[in-house]
mmCIF file of C-alpha atoms and ligand atoms in Angstrom:
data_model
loop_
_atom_site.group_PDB
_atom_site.id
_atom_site.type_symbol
_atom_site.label_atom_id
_atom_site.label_comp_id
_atom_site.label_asym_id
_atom_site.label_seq_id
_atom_site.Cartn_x
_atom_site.Cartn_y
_atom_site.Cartn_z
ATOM 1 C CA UNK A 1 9.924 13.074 -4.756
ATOM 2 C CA UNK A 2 6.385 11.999 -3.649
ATOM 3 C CA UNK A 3 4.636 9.601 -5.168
ATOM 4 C CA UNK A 4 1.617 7.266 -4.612
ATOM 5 C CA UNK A 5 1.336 3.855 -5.446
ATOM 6 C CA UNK A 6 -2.054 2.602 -6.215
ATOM 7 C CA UNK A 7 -3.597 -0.773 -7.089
ATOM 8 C CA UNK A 8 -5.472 -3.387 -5.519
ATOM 9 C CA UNK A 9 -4.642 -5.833 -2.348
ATOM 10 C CA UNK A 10 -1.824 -8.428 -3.655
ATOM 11 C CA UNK A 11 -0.897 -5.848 -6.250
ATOM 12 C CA UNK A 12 2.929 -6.182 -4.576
ATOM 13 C CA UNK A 13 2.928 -2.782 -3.417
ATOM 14 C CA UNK A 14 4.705 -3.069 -0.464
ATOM 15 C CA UNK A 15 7.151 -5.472 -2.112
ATOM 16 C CA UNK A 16 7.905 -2.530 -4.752
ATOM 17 C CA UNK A 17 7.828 -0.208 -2.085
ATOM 18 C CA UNK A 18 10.885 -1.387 0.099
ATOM 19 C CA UNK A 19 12.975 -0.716 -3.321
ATOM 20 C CA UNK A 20 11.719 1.952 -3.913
ATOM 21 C CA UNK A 21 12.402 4.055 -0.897
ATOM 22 C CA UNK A 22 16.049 2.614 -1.604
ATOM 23 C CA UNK A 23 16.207 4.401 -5.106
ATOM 24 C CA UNK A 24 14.896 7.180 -3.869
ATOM 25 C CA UNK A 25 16.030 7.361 -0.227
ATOM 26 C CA UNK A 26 12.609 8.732 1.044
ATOM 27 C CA UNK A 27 10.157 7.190 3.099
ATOM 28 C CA UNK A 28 7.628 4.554 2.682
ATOM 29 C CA UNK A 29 4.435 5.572 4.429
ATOM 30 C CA UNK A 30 2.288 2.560 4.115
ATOM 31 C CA UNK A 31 -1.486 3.260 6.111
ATOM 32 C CA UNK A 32 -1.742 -0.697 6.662
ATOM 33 C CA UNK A 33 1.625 -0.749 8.064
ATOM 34 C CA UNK A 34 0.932 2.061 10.619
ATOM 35 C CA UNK A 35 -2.244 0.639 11.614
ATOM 36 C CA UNK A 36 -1.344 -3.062 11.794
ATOM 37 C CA UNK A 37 1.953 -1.296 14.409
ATOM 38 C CA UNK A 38 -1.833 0.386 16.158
ATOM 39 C CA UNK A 39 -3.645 -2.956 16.551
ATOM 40 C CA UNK A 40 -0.248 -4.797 18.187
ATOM 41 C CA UNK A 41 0.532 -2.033 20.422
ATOM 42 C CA UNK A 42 -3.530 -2.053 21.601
ATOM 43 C CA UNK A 43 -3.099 1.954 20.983
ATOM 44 C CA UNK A 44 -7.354 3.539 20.710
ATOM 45 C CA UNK A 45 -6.977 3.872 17.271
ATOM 46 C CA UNK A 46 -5.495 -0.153 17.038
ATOM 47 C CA UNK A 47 -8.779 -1.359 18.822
ATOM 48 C CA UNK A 48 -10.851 0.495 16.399
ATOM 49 C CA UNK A 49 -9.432 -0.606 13.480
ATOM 50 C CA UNK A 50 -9.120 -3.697 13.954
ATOM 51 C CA UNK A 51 -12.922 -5.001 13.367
ATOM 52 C CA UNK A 52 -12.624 -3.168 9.794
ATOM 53 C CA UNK A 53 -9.137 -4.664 9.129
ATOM 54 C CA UNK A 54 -10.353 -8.046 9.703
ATOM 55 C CA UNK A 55 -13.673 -7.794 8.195
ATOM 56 C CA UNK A 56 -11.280 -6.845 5.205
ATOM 57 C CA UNK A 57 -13.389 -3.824 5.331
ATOM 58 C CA UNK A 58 -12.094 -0.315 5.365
ATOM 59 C CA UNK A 59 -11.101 2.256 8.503
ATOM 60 C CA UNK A 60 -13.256 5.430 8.595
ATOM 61 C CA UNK A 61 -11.711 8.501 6.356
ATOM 62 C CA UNK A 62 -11.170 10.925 9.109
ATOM 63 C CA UNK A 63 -9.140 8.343 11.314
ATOM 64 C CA UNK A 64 -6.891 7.389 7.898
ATOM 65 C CA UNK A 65 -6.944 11.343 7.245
ATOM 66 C CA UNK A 66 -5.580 12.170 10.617
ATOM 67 C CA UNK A 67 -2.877 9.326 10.766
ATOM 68 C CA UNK A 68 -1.611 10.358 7.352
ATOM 69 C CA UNK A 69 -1.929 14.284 8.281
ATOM 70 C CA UNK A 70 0.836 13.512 11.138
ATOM 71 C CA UNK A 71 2.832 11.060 9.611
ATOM 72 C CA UNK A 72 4.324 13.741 7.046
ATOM 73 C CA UNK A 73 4.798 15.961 9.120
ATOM 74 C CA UNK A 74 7.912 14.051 10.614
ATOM 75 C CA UNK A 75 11.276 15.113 9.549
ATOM 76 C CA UNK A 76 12.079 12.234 7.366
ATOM 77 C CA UNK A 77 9.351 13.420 5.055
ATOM 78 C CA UNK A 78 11.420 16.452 4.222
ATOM 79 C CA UNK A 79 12.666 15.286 0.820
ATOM 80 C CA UNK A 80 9.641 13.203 -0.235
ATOM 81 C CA UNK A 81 7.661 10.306 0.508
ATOM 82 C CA UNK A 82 5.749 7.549 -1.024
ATOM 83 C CA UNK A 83 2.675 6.646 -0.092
ATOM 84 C CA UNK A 84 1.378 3.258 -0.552
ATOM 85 C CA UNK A 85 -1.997 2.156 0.552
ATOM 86 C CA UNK A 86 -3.359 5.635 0.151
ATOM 87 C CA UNK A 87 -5.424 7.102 -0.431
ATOM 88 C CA UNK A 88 -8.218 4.137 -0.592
ATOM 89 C CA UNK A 89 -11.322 6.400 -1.317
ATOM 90 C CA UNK A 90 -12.180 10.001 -3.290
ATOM 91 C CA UNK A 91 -12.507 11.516 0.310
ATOM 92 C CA UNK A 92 -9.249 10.518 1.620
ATOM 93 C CA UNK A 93 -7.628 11.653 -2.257
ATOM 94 C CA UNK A 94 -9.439 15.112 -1.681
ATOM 95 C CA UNK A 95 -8.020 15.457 1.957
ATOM 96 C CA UNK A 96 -4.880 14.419 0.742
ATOM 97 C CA UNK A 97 -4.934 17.415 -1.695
ATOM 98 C CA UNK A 98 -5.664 20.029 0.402
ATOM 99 C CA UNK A 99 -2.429 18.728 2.779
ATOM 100 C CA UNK A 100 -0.304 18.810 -0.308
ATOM 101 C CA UNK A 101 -1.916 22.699 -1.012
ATOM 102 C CA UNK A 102 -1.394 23.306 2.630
ATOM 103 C CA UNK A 103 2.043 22.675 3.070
ATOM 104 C CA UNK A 104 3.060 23.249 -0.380
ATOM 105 C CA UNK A 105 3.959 20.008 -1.812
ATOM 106 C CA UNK A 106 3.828 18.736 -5.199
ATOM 107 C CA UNK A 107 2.870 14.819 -6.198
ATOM 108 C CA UNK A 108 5.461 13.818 -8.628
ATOM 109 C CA UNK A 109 2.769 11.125 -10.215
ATOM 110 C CA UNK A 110 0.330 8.207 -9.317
ATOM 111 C CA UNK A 111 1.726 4.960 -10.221
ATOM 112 C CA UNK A 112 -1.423 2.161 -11.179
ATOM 113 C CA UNK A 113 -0.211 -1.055 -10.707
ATOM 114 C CA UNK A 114 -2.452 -3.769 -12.347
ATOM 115 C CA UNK A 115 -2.549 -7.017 -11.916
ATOM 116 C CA UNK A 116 -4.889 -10.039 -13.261
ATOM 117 C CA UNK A 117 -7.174 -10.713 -10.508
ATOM 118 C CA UNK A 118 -6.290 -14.716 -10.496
ATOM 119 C CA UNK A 119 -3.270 -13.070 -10.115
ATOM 120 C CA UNK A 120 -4.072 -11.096 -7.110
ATOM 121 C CA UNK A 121 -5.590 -14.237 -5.400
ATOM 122 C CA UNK A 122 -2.738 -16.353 -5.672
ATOM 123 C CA UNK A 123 -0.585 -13.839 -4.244
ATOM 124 C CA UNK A 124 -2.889 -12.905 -1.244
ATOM 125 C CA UNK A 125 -3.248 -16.347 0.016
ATOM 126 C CA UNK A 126 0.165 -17.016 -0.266
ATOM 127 C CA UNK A 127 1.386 -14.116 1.626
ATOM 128 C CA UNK A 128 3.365 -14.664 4.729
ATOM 129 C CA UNK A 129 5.033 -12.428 7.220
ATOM 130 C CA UNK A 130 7.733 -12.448 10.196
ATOM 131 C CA UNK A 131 6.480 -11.901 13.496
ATOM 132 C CA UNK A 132 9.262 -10.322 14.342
ATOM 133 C CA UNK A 133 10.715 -8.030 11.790
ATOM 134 C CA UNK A 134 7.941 -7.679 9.179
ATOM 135 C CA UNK A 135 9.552 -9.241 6.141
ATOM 136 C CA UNK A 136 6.913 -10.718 3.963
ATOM 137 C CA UNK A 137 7.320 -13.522 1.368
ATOM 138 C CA UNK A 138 5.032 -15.681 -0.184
ATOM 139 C CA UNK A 139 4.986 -19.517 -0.538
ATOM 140 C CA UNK A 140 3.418 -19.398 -4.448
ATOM 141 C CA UNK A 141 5.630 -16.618 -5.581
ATOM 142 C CA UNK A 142 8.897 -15.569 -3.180
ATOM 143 C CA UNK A 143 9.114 -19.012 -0.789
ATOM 144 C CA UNK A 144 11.819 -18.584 2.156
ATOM 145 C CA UNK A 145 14.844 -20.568 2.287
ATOM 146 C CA UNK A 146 13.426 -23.048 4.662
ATOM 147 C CA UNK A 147 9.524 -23.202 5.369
ATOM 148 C CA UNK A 148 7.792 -20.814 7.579
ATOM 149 C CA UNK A 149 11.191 -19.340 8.931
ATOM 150 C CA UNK A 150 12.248 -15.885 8.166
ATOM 151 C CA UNK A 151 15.266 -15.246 5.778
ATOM 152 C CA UNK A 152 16.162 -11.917 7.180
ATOM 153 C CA UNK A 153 16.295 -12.750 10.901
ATOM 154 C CA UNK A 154 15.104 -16.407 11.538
ATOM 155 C CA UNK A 155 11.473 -15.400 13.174
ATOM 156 C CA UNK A 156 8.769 -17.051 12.355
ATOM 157 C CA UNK A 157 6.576 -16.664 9.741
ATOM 158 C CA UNK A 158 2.752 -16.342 9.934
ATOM 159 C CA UNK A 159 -0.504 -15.131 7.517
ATOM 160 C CA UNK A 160 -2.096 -12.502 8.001
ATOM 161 C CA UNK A 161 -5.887 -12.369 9.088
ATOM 162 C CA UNK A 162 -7.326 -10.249 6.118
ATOM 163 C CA UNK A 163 -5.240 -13.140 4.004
ATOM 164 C CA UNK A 164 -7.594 -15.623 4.640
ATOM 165 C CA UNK A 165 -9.767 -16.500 1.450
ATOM 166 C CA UNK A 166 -12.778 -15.565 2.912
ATOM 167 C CA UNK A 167 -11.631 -11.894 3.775
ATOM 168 C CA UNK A 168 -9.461 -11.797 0.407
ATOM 169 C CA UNK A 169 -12.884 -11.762 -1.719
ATOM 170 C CA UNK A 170 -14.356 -8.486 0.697
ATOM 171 C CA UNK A 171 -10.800 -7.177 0.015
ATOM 172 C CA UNK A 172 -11.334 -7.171 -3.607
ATOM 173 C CA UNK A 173 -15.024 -5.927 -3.863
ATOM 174 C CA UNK A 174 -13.930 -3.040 -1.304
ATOM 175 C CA UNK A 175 -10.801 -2.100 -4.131
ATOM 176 C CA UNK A 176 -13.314 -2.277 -7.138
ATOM 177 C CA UNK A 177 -15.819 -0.082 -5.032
ATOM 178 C CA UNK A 178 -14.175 2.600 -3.155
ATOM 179 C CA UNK A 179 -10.774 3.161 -4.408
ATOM 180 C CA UNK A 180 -10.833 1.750 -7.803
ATOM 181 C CA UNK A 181 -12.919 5.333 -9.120
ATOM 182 C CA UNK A 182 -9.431 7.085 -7.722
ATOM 183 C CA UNK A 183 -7.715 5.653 -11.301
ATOM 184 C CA UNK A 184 -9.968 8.139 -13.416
ATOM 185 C CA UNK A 185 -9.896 10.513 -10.155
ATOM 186 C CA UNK A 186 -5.961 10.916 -10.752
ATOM 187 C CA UNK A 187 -6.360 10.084 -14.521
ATOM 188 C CA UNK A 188 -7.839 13.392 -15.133
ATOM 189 C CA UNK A 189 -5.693 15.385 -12.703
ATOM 190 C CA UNK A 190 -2.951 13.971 -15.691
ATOM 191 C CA UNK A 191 -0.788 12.159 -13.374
ATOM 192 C CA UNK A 192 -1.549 8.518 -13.337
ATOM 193 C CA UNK A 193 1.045 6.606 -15.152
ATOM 194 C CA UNK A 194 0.213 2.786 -15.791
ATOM 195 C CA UNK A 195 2.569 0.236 -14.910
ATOM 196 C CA UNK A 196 1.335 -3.529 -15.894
ATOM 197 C CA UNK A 197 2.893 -6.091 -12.527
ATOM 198 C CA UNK A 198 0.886 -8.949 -13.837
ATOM 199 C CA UNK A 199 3.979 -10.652 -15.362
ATOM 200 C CA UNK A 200 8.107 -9.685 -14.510
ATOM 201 C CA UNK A 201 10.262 -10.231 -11.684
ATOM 202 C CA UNK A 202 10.156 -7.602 -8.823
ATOM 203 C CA UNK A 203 13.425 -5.690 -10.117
ATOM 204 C CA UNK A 204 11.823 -5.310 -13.726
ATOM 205 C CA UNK A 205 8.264 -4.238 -12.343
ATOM 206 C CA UNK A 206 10.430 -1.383 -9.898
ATOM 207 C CA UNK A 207 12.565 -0.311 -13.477
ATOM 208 C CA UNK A 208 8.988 -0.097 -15.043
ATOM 209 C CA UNK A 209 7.419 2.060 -11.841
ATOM 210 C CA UNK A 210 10.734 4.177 -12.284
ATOM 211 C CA UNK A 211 10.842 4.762 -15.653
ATOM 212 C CA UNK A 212 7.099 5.943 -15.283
ATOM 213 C CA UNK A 213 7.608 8.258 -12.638
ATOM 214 C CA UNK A 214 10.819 9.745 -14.728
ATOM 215 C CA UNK A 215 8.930 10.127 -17.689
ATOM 216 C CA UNK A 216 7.396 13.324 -18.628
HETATM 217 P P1 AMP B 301 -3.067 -3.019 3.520
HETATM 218 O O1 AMP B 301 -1.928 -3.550 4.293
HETATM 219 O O2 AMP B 301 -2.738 -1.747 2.780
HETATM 220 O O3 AMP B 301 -3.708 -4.048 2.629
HETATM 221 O O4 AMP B 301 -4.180 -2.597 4.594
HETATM 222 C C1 AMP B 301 -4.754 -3.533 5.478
HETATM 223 C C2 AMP B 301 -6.072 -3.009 6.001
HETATM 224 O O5 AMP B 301 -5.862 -1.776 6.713
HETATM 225 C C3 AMP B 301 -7.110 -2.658 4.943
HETATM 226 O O6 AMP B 301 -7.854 -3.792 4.515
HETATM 227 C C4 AMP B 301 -7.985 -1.651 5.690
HETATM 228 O O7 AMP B 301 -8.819 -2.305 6.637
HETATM 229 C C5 AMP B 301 -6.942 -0.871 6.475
HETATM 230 N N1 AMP B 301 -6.419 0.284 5.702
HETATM 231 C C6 AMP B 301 -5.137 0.461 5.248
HETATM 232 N N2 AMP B 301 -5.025 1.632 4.589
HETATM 233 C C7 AMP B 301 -6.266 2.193 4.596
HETATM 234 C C8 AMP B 301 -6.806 3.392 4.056
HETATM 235 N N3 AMP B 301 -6.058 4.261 3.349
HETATM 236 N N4 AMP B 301 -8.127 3.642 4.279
HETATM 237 C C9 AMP B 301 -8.895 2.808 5.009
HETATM 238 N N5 AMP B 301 -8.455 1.646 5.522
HETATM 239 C C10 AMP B 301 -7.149 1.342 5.330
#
């Protein structure tokens, strides 16, 4: 099974995603993941990125392109993947279509998740992670246990630097710009499937992205 998951920043992608890959025991390959791992371990690529990532701007296609290119390459890819956080622009979508050509692969569907922007804002802001293991939670919506301490292992929670209001708003004008034409990009390709996240609980939103990519 490989799917994409598209929708804006604070959409709860990543949230849905760590079900997901449970349901479907395949992979989550999440670019902001992979490239926040770049910018801690102070790899070429990590420098780079990091004045677009906290700009809330986006990295350059061909550095994206090239990450993704390798990444699905690895073995754990064999029976599918999801991909969530790209592709963010109709360059990296076309790229991503030639790989699939190239190695033979088939996209099982395009889940758009949508969300109110108030919404979306509330989320962002709210968003906290663990230093040390990566869980994420958020004070408005999915509070810890006890404040600023992760659940999971006890490290401490922190916000991220493209969560800041400021860089939230560039965030959101970047979606609407560059990879909000990928809806009627995939739309009439006939393989985007709606999913409304605006309202639910995380388990009903991940039946609804299920049921979505199950249907015909
Ligand atoms: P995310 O965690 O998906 O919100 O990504 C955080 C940041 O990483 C984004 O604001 C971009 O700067 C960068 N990024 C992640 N994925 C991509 C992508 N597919 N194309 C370009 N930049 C990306």
């Amino acid at each position: 099974m490989i799917f994409i998951l598209l929708g804006p920043p604070g959409a709860g992608k990543g949230t849905y995603s760590q079900k997901l890959i449970d349901i479907y025991k395949i992979p989550q390959i999440s670019t902001g993941d992979i490239l926040r791992a770049s910018v801690k371990a102070g790899t070429p690529i990590g420098i780079k990125a990091k004045e677009y990532m906290d700009k809330g701007a986006l990295v350059p296609d061909e550095v994206i392109i090239g990450i993704v290119e390798e990444r699905i390459k690895e073995n754990d890819c064999k029976n599918g993947f999801l991909l969530d956080g790209f592709p963010r622009t109709v360059a990296q979508a076309d790229a991503l279509g030639e790989l699939f050509v190239k190695n033979k692969l088939n996209l099982k569907g395009v889940i758009n998740i949508i969300v109110d922007k108030d919404v979306l804002f509330k989320r962002l802001t709210g968003r906290r992670m663990c230093k040390a293991c990566g869980a994420g939670f958020n004070v408005n919506t999915m509070p810890p246990k006890k404040d600023g301490v992760c659940d999971a292992c006890g490290g401490e929670l922190f916000q991220r630097n493209d969560d800041k209001p400021e860089t939230i708003e560039n965030r959101l004008v970047v979606y609407d710009k560059q990879t909000a034409p990928l809806i009627d990009y995939y739309k009439s390709r006939k393989v985007l499937k709606d999913v409304n996240a605006s309202n639910g609980s995380v388990d009903e939103i991940v039946a609804k992205i299920k049921a979505a990519l199950e249907s015909k």
